[in-house]
Short mmCIF file of C-alpha atoms in Angstrom, two decimals:
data_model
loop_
_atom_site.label_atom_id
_atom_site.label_comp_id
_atom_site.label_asym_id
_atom_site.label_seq_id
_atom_site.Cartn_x
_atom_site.Cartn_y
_atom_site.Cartn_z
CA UNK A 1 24.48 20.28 31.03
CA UNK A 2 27.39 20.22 28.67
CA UNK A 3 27.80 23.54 26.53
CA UNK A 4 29.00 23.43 23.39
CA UNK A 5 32.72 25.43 22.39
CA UNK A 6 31.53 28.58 20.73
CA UNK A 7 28.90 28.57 23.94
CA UNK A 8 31.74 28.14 26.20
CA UNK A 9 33.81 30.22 24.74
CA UNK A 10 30.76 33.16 24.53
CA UNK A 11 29.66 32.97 28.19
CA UNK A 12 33.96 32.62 29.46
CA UNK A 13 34.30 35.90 27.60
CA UNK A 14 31.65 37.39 29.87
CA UNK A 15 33.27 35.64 32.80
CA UNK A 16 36.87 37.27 32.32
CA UNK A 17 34.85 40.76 31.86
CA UNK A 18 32.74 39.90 35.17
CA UNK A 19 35.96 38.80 37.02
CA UNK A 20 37.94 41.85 35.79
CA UNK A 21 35.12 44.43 37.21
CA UNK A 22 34.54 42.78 40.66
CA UNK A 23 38.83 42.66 41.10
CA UNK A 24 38.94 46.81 40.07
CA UNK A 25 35.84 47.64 42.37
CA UNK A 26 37.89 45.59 45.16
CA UNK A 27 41.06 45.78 45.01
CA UNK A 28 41.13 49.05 42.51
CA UNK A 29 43.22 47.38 40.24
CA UNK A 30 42.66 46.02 36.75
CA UNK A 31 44.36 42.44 36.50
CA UNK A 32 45.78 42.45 32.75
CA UNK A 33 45.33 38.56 32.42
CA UNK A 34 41.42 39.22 32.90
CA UNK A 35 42.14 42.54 29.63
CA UNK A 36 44.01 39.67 27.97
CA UNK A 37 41.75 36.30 28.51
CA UNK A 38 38.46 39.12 26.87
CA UNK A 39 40.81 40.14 24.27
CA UNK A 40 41.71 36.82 23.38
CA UNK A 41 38.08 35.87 23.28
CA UNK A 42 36.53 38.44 21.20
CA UNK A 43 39.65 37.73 18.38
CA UNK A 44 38.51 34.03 18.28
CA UNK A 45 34.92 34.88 17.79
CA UNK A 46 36.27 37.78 15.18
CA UNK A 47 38.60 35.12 13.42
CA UNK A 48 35.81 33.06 13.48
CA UNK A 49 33.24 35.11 11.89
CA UNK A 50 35.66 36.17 9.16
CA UNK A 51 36.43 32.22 8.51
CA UNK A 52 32.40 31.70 8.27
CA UNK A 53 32.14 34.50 6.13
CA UNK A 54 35.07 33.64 3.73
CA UNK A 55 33.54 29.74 3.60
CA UNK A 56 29.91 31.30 2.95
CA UNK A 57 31.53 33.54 0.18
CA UNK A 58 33.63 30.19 -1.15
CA UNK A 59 30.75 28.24 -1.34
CA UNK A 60 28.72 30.42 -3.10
CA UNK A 61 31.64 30.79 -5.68
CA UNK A 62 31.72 27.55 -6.17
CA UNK A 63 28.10 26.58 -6.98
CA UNK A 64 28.31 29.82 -9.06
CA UNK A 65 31.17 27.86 -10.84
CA UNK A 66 29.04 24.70 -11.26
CA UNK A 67 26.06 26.87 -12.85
CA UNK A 68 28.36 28.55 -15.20
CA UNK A 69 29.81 24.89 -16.08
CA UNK A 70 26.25 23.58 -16.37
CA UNK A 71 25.39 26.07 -18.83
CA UNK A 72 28.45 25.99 -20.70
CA UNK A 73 27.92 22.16 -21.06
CA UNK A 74 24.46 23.21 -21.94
CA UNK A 75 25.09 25.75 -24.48
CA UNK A 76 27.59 23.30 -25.65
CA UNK A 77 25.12 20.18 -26.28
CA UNK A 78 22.83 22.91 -27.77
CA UNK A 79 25.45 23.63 -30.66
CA UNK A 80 26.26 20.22 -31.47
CA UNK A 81 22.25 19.37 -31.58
CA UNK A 82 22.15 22.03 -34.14
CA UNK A 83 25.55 21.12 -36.37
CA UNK A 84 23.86 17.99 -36.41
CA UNK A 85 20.44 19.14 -37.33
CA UNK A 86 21.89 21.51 -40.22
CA UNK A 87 24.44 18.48 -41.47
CA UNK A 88 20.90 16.14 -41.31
CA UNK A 89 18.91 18.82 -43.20
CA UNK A 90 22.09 19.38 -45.74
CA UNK A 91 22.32 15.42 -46.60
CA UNK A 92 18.67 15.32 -47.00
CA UNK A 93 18.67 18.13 -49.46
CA UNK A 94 21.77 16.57 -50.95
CA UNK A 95 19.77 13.04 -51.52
CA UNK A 96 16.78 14.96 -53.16
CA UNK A 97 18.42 16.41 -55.38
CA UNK A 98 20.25 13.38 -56.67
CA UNK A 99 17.25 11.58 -56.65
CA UNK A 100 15.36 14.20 -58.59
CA UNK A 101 18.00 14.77 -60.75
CA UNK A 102 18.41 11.22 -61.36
CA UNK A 103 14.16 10.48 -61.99
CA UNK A 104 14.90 13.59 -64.54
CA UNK A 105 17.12 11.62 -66.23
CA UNK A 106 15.50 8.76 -66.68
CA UNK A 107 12.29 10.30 -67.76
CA UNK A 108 14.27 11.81 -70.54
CA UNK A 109 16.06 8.83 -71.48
CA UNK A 110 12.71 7.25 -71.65
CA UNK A 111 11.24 10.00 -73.73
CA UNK A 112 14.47 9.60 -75.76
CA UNK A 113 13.60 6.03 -76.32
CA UNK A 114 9.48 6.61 -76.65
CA UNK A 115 10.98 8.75 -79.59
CA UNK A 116 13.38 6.74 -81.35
CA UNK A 117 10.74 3.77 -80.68
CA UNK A 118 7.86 6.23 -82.64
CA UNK A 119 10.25 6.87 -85.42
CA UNK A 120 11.31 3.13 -86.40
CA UNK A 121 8.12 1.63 -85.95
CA UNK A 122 7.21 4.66 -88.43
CA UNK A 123 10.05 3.46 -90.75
CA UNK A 124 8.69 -0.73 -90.75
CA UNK A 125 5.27 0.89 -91.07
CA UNK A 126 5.83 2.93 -94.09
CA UNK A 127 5.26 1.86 -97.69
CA UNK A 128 8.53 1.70 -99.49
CA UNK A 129 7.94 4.49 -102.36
CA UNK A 130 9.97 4.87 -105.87
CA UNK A 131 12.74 7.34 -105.33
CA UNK A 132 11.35 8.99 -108.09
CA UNK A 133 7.93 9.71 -106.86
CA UNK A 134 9.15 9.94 -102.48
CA UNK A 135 8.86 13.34 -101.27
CA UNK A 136 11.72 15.08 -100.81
CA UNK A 137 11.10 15.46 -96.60
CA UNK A 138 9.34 12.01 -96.49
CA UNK A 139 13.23 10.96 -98.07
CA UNK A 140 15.20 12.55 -96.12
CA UNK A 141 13.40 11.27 -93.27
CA UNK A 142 13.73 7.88 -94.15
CA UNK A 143 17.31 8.22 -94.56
CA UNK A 144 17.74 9.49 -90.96
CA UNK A 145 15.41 6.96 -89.81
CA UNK A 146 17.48 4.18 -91.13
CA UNK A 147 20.73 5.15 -89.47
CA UNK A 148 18.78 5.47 -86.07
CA UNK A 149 17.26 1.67 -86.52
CA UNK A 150 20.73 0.69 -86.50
CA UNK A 151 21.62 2.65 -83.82
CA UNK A 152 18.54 1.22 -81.61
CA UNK A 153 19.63 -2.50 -82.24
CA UNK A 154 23.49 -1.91 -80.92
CA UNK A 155 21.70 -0.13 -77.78
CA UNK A 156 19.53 -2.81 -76.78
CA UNK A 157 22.45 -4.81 -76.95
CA UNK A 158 25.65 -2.49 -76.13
CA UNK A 159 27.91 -5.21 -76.60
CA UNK A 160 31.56 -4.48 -77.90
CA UNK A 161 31.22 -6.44 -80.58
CA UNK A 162 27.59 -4.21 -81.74
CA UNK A 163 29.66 -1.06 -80.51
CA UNK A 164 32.41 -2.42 -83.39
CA UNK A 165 29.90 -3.02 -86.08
CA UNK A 166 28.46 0.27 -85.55
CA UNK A 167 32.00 2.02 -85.90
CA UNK A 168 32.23 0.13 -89.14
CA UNK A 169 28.79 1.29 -90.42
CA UNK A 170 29.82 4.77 -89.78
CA UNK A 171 33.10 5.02 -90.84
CA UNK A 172 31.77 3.43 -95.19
CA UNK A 173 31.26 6.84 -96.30
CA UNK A 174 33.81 9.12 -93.87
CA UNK A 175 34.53 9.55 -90.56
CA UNK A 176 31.49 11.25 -88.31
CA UNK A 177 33.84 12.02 -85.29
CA UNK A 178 31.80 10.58 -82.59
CA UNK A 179 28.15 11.39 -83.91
CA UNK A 180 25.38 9.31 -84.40
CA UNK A 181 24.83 10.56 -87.67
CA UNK A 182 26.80 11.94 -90.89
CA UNK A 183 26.16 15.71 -90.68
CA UNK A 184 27.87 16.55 -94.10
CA UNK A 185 26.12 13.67 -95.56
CA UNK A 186 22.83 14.91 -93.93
CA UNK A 187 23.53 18.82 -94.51
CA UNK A 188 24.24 17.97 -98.87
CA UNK A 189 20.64 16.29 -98.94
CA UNK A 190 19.38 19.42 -97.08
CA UNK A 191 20.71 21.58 -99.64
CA UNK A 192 19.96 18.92 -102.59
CA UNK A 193 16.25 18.86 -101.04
CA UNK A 194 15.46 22.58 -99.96
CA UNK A 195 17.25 24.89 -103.11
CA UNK A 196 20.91 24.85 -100.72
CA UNK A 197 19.12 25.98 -97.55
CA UNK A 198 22.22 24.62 -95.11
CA UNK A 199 24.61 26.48 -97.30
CA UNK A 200 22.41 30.23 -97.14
CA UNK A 201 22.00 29.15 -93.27
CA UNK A 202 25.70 28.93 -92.81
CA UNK A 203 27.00 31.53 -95.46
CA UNK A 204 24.33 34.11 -93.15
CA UNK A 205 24.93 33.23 -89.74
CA UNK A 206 27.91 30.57 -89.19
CA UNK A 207 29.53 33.40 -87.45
CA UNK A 208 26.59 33.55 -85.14
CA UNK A 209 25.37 30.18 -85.07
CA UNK A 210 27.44 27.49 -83.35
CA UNK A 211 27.01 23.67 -84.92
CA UNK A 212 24.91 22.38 -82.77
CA UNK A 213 22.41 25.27 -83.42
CA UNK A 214 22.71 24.37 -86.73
CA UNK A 215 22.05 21.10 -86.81
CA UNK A 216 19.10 21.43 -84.74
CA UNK A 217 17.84 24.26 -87.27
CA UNK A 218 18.31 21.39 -90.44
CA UNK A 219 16.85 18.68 -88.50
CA UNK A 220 13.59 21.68 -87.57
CA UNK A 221 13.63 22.21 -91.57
CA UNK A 222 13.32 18.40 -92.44
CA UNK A 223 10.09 18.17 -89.84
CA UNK A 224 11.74 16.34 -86.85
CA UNK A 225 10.05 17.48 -83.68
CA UNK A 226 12.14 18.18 -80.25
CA UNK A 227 11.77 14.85 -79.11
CA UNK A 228 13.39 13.21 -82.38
CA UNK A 229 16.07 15.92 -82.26
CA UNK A 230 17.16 15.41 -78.75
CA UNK A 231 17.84 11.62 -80.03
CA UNK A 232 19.25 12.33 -83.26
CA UNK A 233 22.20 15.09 -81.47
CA UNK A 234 22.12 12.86 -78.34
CA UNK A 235 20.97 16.02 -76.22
CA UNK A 236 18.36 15.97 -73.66
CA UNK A 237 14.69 17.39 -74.48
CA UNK A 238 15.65 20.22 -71.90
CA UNK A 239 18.86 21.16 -74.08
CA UNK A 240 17.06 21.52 -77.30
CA UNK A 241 15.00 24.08 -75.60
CA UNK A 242 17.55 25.36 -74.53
CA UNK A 243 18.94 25.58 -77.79
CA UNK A 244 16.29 26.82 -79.73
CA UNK A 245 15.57 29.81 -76.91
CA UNK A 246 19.56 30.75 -78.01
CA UNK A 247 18.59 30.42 -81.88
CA UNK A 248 15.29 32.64 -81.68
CA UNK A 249 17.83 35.62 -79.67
CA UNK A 250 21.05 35.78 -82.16
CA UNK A 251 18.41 35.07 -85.28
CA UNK A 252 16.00 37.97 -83.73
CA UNK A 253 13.10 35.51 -84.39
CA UNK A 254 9.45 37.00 -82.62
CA UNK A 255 8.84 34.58 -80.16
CA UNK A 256 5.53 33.38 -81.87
CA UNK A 257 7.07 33.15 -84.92
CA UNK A 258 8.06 30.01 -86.28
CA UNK A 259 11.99 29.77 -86.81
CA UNK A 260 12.18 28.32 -90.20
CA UNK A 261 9.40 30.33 -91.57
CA UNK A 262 11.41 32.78 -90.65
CA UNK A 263 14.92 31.66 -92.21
CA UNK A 264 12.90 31.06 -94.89
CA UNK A 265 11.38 33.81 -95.60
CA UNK A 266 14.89 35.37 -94.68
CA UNK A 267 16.00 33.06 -97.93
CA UNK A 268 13.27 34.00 -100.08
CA UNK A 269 12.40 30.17 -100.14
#
């Protein structure tokens, strides 16, 4: 029976120990290649242990090395999965808001138009009174109403050539610097039709008031409601709130009290 090396080896170290006790009982001598052949022996199986022991501790190291890789890799998959997830939750926010911003906007360019729609089919509707004998709101009206038919034909169809005619049409009387309407034009006829209420408006708060505010306040005086406003100033619906929120707080208006009741009160009107 073949034995294998660290066998051999075990069992040889034995023999040299064996072989070096039967030479001193003997002979009474100790034979130092017997001392040396053991000592030899039990360094090779020391060696060896320590070699077995410093593979054992390698090994371990490494698969310790390859768990701490694994998880890194893991940990590192984890953190893009969630980059991802928040940049996926951020776009879809993102888009939302556009498109509910965007659905806002329509709706109010729609109520815009429902508006402006209302208000000329009011104006082909209306009997054409004497000058003499119109109302003075149911005038004033009518004059607003006719600048925005014009207006409504050139949007249907914004060509440049209805943009130029609509310049034109502006631009008889004076200049209105971009608006839709003549506000000097339309702030006289407030004061010709309600005893000078744009110029007491302006003389008592034009320090307080900026234009807009007042325009929204004459076109409020002459019965327009928020919708026709928001066409007539080109503001959105949300604006004019807005607006008249600003207008109750610098005039000190109660907030169930009507604003020009109060003004004109205020006016002794």
């Amino acid at each position: 029976m073949k034995l294998r090396n660290d066998d051999d080896t075990y069992y040889r170290s034995y023999s040299n120990l064996l072989g070096a006790m039967i030479d001193f009982r003997q002979n009474g001598k100790l034979r130092l290649v017997h001392v040396n052949g053991l000592n030899n022996r039990q360094r090779e199986r020391y060696n060896r242990a320590r070699a077995s022991q410093w593979e054992s501790e390698r090994s371990a190291l490494q698969q310790q090395g390859r768990a701490l890789v694994l998880k890194a890799e893991s940990e590192h998959k984890t953190v893009i999965i969630l980059m991802v997830a928040l940049v996926a939750v951020l776009i879809l926010a993102v888009a939302i808001w556009i498109i509910r911003h965007r659905r806002q906007r329509e709706r109010e360019n729609e109520e815009r138009a429902e508006a402006l729609q209302k208000m000329v089919d009011e104006l082909k509707s209306a009997p054409s009174p004497q000058p003499t004998t119109e109302p003075a709101p149911a005038a004033l009206r009518r004059a607003m109403l006719q600048q925005l038919g014009i207006i409504k034909m050139v949007a249907e169809a914004p060509t440049e050539q209805n943009r130029d005619m609509l310049r034109k049409i502006s631009s008889i009387e004076s200049d209105t610097g971009g608006e839709l309407v003549n506000w000097n034009n339309v702030f006289e006829l407030i004061n010709t039709l309600y005893s000078g209420f744009y110029a007491k408006l302006h003389s008592t708060y034009g320090e307080t008031l900026i234009p807009k505010e007042e325009q929204i306040i004459v076109l409020m005086m002459a019965g327009f409601s928020t919708k026709e406003i928001s066409v007539i100033t080109g503001q959105t619906t949300s604006t004019i709130y807005v607006r008249k929120s600003s207008i109750r707080k610098k005039l000190g208006v109660p907030g169930k009290e009507d604003i020009v009741a109060f003004l004109r009160e205020r006016f002794g009107d």
